[in-house]
Each structure stands twice: as structure tokens, then as C-alpha cells.
mmCIF file of C-alpha atoms in Angstrom:
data_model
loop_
_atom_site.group_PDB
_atom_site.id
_atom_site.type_symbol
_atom_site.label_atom_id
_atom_site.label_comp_id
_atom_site.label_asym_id
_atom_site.label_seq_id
_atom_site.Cartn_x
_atom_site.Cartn_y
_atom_site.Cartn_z
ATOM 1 C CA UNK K 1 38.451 -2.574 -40.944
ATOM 2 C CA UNK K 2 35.686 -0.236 -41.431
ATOM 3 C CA UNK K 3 35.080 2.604 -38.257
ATOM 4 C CA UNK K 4 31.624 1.740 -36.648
ATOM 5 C CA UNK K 5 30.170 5.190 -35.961
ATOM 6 C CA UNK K 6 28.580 5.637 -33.086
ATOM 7 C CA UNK K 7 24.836 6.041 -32.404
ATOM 8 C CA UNK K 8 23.883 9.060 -30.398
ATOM 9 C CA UNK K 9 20.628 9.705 -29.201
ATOM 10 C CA UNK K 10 19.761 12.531 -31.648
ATOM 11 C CA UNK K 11 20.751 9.665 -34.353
ATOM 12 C CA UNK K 12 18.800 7.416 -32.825
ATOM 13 C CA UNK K 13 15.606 9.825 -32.536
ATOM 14 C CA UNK K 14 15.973 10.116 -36.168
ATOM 15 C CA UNK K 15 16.097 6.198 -37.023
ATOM 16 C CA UNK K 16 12.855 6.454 -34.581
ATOM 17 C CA UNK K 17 11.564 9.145 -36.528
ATOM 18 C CA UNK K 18 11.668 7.321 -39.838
ATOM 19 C CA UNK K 19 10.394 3.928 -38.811
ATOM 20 C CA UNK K 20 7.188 5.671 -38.162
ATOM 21 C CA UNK K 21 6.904 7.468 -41.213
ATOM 22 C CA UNK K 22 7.253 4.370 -43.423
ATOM 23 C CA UNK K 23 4.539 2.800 -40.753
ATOM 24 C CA UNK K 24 2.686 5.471 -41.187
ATOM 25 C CA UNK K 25 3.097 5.277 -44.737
ATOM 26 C CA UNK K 26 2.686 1.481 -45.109
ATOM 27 C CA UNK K 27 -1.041 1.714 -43.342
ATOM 28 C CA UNK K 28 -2.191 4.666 -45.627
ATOM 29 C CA UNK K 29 -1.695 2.246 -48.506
ATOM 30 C CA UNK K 30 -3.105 -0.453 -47.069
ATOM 31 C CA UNK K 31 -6.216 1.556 -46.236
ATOM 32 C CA UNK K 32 -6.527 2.424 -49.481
ATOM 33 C CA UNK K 33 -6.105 -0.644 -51.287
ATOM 34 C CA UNK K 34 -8.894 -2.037 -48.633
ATOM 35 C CA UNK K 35 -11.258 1.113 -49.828
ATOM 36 C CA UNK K 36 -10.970 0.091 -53.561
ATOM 37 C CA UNK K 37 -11.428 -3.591 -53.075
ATOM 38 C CA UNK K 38 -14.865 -2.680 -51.313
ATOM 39 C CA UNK K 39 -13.171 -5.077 -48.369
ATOM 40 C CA UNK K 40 -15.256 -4.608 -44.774
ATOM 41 C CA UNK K 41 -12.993 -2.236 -42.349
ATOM 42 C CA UNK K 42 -11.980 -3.911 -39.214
ATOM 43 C CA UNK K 43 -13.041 -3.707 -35.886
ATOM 44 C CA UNK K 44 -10.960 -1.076 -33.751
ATOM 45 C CA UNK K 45 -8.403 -2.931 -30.790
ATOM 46 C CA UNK K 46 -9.232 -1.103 -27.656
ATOM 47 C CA UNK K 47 -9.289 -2.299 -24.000
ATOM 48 C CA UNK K 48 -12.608 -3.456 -24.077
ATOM 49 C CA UNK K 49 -12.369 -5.160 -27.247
ATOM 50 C CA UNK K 50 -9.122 -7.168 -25.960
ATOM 51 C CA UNK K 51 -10.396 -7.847 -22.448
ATOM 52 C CA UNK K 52 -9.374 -10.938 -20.700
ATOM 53 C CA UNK K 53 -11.961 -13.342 -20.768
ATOM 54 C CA UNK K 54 -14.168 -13.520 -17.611
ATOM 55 C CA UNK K 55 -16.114 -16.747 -16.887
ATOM 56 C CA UNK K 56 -18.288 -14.735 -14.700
ATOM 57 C CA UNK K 57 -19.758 -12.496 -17.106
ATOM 58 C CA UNK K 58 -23.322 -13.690 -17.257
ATOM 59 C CA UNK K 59 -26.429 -11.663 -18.619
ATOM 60 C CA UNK K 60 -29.177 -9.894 -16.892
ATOM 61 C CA UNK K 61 -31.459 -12.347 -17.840
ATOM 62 C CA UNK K 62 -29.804 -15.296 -16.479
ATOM 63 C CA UNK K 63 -31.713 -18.261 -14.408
ATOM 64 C CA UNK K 64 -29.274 -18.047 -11.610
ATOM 65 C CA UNK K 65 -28.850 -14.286 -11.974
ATOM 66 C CA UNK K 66 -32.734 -14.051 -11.365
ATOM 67 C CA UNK K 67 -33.180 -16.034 -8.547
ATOM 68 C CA UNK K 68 -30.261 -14.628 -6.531
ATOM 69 C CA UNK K 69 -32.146 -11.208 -7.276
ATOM 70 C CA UNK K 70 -35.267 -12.507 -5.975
ATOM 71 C CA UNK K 71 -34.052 -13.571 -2.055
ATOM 72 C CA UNK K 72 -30.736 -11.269 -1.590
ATOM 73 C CA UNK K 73 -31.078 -8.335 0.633
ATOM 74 C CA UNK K 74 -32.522 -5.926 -1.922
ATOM 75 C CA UNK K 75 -35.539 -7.839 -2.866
ATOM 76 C CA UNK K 76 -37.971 -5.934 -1.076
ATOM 77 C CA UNK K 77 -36.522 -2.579 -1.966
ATOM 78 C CA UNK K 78 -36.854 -3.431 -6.164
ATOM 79 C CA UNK K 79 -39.822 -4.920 -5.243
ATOM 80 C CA UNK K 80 -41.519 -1.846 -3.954
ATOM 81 C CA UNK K 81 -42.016 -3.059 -0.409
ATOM 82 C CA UNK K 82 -40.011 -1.209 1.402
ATOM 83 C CA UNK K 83 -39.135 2.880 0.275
ATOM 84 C CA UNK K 84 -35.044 3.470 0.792
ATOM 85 C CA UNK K 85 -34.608 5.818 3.900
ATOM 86 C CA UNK K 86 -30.941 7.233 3.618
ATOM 87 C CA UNK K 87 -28.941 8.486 6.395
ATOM 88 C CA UNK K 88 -25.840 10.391 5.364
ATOM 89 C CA UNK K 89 -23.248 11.734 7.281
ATOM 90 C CA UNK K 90 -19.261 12.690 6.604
ATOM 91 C CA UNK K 91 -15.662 12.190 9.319
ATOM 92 C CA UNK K 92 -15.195 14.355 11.799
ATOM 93 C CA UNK K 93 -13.711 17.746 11.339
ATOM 94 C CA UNK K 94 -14.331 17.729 7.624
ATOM 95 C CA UNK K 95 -13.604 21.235 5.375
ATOM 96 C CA UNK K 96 -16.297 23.364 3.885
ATOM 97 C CA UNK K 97 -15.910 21.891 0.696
ATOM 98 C CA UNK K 98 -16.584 17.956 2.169
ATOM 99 C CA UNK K 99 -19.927 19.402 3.999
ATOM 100 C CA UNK K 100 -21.164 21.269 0.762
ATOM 101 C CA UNK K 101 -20.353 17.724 -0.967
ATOM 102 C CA UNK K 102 -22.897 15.886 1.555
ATOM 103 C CA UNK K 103 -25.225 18.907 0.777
ATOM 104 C CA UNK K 104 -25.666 18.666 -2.898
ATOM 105 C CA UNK K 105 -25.541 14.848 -2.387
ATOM 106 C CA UNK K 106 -28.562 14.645 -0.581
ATOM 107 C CA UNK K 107 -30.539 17.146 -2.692
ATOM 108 C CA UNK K 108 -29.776 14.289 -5.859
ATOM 109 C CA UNK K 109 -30.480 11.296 -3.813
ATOM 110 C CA UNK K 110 -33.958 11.292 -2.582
ATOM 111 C CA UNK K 111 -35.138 10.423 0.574
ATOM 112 C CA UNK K 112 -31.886 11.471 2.177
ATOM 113 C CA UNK K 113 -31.485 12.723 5.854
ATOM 114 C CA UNK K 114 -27.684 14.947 6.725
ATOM 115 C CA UNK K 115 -26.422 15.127 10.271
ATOM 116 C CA UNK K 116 -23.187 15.727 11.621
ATOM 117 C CA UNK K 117 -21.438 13.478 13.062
ATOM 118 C CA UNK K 118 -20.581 15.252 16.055
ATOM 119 C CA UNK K 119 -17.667 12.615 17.300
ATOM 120 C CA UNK K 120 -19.944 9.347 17.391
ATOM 121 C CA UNK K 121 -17.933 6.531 16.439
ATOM 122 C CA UNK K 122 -19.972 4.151 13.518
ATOM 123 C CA UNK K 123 -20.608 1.313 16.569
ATOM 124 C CA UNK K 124 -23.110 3.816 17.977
ATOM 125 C CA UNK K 125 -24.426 5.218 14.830
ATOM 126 C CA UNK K 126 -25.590 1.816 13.117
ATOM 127 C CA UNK K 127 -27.817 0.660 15.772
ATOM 128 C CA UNK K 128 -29.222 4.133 16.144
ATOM 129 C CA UNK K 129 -30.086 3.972 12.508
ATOM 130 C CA UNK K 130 -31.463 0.736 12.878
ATOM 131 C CA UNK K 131 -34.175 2.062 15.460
ATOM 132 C CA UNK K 132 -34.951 4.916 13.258
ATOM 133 C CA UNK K 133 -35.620 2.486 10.066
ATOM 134 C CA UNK K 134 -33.067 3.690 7.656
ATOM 135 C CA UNK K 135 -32.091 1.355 5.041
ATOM 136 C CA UNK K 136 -28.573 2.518 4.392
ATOM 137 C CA UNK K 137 -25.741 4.566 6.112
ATOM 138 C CA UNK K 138 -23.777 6.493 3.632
ATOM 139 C CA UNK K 139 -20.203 8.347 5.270
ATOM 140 C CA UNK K 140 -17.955 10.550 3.297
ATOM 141 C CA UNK K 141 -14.493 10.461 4.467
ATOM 142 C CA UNK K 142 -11.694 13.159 3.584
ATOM 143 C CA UNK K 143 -8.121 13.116 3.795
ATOM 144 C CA UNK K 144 -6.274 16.239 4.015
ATOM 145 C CA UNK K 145 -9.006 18.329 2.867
ATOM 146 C CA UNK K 146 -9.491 15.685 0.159
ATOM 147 C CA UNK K 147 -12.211 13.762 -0.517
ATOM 148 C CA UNK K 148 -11.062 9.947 -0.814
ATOM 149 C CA UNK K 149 -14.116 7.671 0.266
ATOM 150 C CA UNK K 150 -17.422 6.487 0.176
ATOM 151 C CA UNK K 151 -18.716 3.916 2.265
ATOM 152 C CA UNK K 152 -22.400 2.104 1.441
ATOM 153 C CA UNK K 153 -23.549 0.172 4.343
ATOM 154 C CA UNK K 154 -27.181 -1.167 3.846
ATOM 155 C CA UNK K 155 -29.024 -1.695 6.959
ATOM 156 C CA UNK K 156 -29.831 -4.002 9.151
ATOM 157 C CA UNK K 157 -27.818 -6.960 7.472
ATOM 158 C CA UNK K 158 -25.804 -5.437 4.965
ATOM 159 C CA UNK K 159 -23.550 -5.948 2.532
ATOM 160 C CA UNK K 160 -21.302 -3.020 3.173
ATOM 161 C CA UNK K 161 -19.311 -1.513 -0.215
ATOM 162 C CA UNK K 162 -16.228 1.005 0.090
ATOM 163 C CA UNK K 163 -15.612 2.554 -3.080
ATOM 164 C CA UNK K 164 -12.443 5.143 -3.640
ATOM 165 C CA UNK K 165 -13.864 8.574 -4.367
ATOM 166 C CA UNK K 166 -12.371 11.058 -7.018
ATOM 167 C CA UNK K 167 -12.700 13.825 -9.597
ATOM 168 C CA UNK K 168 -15.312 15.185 -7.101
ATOM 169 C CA UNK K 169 -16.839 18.046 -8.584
ATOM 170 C CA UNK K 170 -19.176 20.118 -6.908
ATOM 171 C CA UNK K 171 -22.164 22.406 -9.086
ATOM 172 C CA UNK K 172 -20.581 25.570 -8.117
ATOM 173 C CA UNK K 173 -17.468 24.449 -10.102
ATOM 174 C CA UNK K 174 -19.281 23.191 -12.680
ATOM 175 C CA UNK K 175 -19.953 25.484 -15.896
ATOM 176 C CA UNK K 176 -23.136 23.912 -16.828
ATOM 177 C CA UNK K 177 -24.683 24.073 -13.845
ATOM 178 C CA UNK K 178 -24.126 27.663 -13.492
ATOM 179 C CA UNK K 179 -27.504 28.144 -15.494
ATOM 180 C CA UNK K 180 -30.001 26.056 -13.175
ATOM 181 C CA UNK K 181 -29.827 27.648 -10.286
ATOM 182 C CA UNK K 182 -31.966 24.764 -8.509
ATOM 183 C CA UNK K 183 -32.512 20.869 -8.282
ATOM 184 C CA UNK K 184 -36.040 19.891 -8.170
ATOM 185 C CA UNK K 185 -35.276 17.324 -4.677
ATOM 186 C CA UNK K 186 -39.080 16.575 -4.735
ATOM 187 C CA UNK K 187 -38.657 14.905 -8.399
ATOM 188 C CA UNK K 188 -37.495 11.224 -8.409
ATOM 189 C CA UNK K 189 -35.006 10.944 -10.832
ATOM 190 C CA UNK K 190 -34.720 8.267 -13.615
ATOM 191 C CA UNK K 191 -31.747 5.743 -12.738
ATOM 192 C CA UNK K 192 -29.463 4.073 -15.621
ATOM 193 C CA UNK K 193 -27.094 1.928 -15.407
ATOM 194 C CA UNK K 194 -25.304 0.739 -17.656
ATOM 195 C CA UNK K 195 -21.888 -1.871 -18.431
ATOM 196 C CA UNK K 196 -22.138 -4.008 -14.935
ATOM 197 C CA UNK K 197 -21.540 -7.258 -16.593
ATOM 198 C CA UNK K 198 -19.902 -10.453 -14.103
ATOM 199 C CA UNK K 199 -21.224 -12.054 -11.434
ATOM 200 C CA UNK K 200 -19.565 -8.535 -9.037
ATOM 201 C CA UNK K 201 -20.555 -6.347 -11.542
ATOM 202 C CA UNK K 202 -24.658 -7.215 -11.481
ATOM 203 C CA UNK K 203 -23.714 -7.154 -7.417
ATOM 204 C CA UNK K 204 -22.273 -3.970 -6.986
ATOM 205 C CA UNK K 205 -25.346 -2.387 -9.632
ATOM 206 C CA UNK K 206 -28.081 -3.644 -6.873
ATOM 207 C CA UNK K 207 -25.978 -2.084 -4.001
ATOM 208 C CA UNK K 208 -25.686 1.309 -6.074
ATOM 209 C CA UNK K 209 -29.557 0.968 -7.187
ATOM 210 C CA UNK K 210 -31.268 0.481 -4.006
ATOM 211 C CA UNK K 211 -30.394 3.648 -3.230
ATOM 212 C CA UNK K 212 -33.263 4.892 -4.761
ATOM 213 C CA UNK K 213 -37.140 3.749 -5.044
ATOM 214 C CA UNK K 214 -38.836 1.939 -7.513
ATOM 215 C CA UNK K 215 -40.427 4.496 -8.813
ATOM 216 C CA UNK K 216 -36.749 5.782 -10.539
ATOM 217 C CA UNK K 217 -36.207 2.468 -12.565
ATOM 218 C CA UNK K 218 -39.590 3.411 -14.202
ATOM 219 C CA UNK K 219 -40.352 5.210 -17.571
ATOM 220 C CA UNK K 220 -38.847 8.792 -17.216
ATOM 221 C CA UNK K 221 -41.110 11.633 -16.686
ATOM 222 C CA UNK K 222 -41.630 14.532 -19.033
ATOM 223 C CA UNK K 223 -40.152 16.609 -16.695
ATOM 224 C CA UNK K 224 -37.529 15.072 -14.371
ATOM 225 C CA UNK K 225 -33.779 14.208 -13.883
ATOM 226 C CA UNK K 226 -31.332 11.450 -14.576
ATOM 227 C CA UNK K 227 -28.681 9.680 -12.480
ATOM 228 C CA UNK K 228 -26.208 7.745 -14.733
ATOM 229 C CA UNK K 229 -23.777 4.793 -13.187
ATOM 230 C CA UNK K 230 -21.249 4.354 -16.021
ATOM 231 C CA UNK K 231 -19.196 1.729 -15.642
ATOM 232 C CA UNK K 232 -15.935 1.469 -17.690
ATOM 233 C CA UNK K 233 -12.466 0.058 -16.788
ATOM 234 C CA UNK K 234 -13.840 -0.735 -13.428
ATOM 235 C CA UNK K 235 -14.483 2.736 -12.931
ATOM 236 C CA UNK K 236 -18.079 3.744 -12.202
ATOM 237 C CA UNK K 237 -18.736 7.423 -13.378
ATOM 238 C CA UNK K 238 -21.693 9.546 -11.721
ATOM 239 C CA UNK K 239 -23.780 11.974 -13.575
ATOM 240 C CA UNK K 240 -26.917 13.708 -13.125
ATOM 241 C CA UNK K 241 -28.328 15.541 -15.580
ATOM 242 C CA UNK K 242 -31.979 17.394 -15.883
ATOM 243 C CA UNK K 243 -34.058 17.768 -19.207
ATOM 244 C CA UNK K 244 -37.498 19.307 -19.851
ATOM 245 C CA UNK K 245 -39.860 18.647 -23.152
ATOM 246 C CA UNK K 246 -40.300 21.663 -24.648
ATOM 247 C CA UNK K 247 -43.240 21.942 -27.705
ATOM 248 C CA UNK K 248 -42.702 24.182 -29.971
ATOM 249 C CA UNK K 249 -44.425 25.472 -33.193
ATOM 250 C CA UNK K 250 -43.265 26.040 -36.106
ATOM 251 C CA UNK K 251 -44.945 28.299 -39.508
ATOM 252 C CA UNK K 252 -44.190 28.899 -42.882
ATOM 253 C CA UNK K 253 -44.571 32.228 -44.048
ATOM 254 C CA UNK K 254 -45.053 31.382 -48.075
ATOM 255 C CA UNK K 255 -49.053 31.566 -47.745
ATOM 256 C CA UNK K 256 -50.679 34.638 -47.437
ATOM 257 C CA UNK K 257 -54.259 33.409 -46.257
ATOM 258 C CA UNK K 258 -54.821 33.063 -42.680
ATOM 259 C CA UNK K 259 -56.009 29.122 -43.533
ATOM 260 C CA UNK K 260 -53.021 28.272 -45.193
ATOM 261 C CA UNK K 261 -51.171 29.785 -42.296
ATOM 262 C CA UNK K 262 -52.684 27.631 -40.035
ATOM 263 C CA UNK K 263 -52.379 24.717 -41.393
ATOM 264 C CA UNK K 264 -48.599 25.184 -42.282
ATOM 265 C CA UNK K 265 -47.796 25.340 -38.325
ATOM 266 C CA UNK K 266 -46.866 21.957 -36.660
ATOM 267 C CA UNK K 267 -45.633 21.365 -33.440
ATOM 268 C CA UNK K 268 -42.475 20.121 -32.886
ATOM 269 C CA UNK K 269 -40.904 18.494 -29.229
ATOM 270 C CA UNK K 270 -37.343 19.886 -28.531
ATOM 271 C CA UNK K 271 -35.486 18.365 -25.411
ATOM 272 C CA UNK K 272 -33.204 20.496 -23.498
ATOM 273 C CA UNK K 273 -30.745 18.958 -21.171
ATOM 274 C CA UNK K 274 -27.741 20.021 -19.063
ATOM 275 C CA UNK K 275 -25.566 18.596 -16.561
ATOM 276 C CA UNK K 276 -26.276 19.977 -13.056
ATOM 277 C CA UNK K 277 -24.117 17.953 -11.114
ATOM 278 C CA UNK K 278 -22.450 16.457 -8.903
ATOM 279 C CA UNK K 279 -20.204 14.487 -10.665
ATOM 280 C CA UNK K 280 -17.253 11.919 -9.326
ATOM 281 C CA UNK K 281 -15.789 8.738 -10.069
ATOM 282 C CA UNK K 282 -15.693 5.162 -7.614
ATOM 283 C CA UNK K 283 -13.722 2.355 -7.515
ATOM 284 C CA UNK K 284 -14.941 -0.825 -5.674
ATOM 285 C CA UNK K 285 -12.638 -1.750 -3.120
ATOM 286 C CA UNK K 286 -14.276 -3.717 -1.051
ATOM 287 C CA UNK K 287 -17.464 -5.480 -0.311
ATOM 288 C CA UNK K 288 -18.036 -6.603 3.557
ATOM 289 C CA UNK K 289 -20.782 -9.056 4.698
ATOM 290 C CA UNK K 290 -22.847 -7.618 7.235
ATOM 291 C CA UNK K 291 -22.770 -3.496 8.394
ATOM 292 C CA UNK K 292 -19.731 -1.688 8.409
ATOM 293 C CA UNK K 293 -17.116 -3.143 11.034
ATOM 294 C CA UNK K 294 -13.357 -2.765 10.597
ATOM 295 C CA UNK K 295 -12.204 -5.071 13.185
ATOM 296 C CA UNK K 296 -14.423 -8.134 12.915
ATOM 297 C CA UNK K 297 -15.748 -8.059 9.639
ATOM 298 C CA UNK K 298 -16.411 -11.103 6.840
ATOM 299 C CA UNK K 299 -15.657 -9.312 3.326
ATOM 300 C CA UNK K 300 -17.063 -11.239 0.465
ATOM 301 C CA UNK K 301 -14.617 -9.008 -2.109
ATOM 302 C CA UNK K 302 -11.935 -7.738 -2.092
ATOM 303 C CA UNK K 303 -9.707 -5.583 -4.330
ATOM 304 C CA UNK K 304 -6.234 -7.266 -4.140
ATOM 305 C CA UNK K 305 -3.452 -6.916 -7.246
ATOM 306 C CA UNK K 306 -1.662 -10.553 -6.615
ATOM 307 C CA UNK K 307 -5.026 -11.434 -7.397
ATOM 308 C CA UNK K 308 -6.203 -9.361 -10.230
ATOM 309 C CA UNK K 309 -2.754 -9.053 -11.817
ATOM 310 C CA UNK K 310 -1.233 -5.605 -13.446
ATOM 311 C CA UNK K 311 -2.752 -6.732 -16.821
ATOM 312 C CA UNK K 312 -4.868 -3.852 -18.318
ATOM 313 C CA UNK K 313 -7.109 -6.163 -19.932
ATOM 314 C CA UNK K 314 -7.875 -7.343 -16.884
ATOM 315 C CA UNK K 315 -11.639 -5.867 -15.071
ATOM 316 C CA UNK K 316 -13.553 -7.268 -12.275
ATOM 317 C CA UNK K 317 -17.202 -5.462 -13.023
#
């Protein structure tokens, strides 16, 4: 009876080893025989590609889509009735780097008014706010010298959103932004938005959007800046970014005569962009009917994994 050697794990590394090679192998030839046959290439599996289908991914454009747009609570602002009054504020005893956060924050944002919050509990604050006509509380909360949350409460009937904050980074730590030493606060900046597609999706877009005026969903300016809301994966990336037309003219030095000079110069329109930040990440955890109450509240959404699964395919927005 033959002796069964024993598999290590170095011997077993090197079976591993060799299966890919000959994988490897096996695709190169397969990719070339699909190059000489003129055959169409395939379309590349990613998690987008494979996601888990969603009966409540609609279009923009969709009857019921529209009409919900037209009577929810954001009608007036897209409309251009009412001009979004912000009021932003942070938890108490924040670090430097949390207040310098609500700083640049509401020199992006316009329309935005800072205060401390000097110990008032969010009972007080809301109907305070109300009085004052601001459209929407905005708190950043910290943990441990961390920033962790973002809270949208739109005023005076709601719907509140909590969204987990990361990857803050501020402009200071931001190479780019190291070369515009300003951010023009009196220029409304053009809003995108882009990848909200089910029914939650479209939601959470007009709680993000009526941040800002009507005037920012318009054609961009020549000169002015850009907010981007990127969603992927159910994570909704921030950027702001500022560009500037530039003309320039260009000659060709071949002619000798003055005429020929001139009419070999044509102007050409260069656009130079940069990233001036802030830039962070959010993740919808939960949307509340109503303002912001933790006790009493009716939430219309909320994040829960016996719901969504542990699929990766799986995305709610």
C-alpha cells in the first residue's frame, strides 16, 4: 500500500499557486482567440452590474415620481417660493477640529447661519428656529474627538435624515486646496447629483437638495463652484470643487507680416478646476417623520441588516 504524503501548507500554497497560473493562462488564450474572431468583448461583473434587483427603482421622470415631488415638503423650496435659511450648529464640548468643520461647512453651503450651542438641548432649539424662519437645522455630532454624524432636520414639519459621517477632510488637510486660499461664499454653487435611483434614493436627493436655492440647480456660471452628491454603494460622496473660464490666445509665428499675424491668432477657452474642499462621505441611517425627536418619533426608514441582508449586491438608494 502506497504512503500518502502529507500536504503541508507550503505544499498546499504551491498547488494554490499553480491553479492560478493555468487560470491565468487559460483566460489569456481565450482573450485572444475572442480578438481574432472579431467577437464583441463582454461587459465587466462588478457590484453594480450584479445588483439585486430593486422593484423600487423608478426614473426621474416617472408619473408618480412627479406628483409626489409636486405636494411633499420641498415643493416650495424647488419651486423658488421659499429661499433655504440654514441654521447649523455642532454637540456640546466639541474639539477644534469639529468647530473648524462647521466653519468651512457654512462658507460651501449658502445661506448658512453658525452658533454654538451653548448647552441647549434640540427641544428648545427647534421651536426657536421655527420663530426665526429657518428651513432646516443641521447638528454635527463628534465622538471622541471624532466626527460620526450628521443630522438634517427640515423645518417646521420635517422629514428628519441622520446620515453616518466619515473620511471628513477639512481644506487645510487637503493638498489641492492649499492653492485657493479663499471660497467665494457670495457665489451660489452649481448642485449635481447624480446615481439616486429607488423610490429612497429620489427621497433622500430632495432632502440633500433643498439645502440650497433654486438658483444652484440652474445652468452653471462662468465663474462659480460645484457641489457633487455621488452616490455609490449606498454611500453618498461630497465634493466641491471651483473652476474659472479662462480665454486664451493663441499665434503662429510662420508669417512674417503683421496681417498674417493677426489673423493666425484664435482664442481658445481653457477651464481650470481644483478641489477646494470639504470633502466626507454619508450613510443614510435613518429617516424620521416630523423634526428631530429621539423619544417620540415616527421614522419612515430605517437602516436595519435583518432587513437588508449581508448580501453585497444588495443597495437601498
Amino acid at each position: 500500500m502506497p504512503i500518502r504524503k502529507e500536504t503541508t501548507r507550503h505544499h498546499l500554497r504551491d498547488i494554490i499557486h499553480k491553479e492560478r497560473i493555468q487560470k491565468a493562462k487559460e483566460r489569456r488564450i481565450k482573450r485572444k482567440q475572442r480578438k481574432e474572431s472579431g467577437a464583441p468583448a463582454g461587459i465587466p461583473q462588478t457590484l453594480e452590474s450584479l445588483r439585486t434587483v430593486d422593484e423600487t427603482i423608478v426614473p426621474k421622470d416617472d408619473e408618480e415620481v412627479v406628483i409626489e415631488h409636486e405636494t411633499d415638503e420641498f415643493s416650495s423650496i424647488f419651486n423658488g417660493e421659499i429661499t433655504p435659511k440654514i441654521l447649523l450648529t455642532h454637540s456640546d464640548r466639541v474639539c477644534p477640529r469639529t468647530i473648524g468643520f462647521c466653519k468651512e461647512l457654512s462658507m460651501v453651503i449658502p445661506n448658512v447661519q453658525l452658533v454654538a450651542r451653548w448647552h441647549l438641548p434640540l427641544k428648545k432649539i427647534i421651536p426657536m428656529a421655527i420663530e426665526r424662519q429657518f428651513t432646516c437645522l443641521i447638528i454635527v455630532n463628534e465622538d471622541q474627538k471624532k466626527i460620526n454624524t450628521l443630522v438634517v432636520s427640515h423645518l417646521p414639519n420635517g422629514p428628519t435624515a441622520t446620515f453616518r459621517l466619515t473620511n471628513v477632510l477639512l481644506r487645510r488637510e487637503m493638498r489641492s486646496a492649499k492653492k485657493v486660499k479663499y471660497i467665494e461664499s457670495n457665489v451660489i454653487p452649481h448642485l449635481i447629483t447624480t446615481r439616486f435611483m429607488t423610490r429612497l434614493g429620489l427621497r433622500t436627493e430632495r432632502i440633500l437638495s433643498s439645502l440650497f436655492p433654486n438658483e444652484s440647480r440652474l445652468p452653471p456660471q462662468p465663474h462659480s463652484r460645484t457641489i457633487v452628491f455621488h452616490n455609490q454603494r449606498d454611500y453618498i460622496f461630497f465634493r466641491h470643487y471651483r473652476y474659472i473660464h479662462r480665454n486664451t490666445t493663441n499665434a503662429h509665428n510662420d508669417d512674417d507680416d503683421d496681417e498674417n499675424k493677426n489673423e493666425g491668432k484664435h482664442n481658445t477657452e481653457n477651464i481650470t478646476m481644483n478641489e477646494v474642499g470639504p470633502k466626507f462621505t454619508l450613510k443614510l441611517r435613518s429617516i424620521q417623520l416630523g423634526t428631530f425627536d429621539s423619544q417620540y418619533g415616527n421614522y419612515e426608514w430605517v437602516r436595519k441588516r435583518t432587513e437588508i441582508g449581508r448580501s453585497r449586491r444588495t443597495f437601498v438608494l
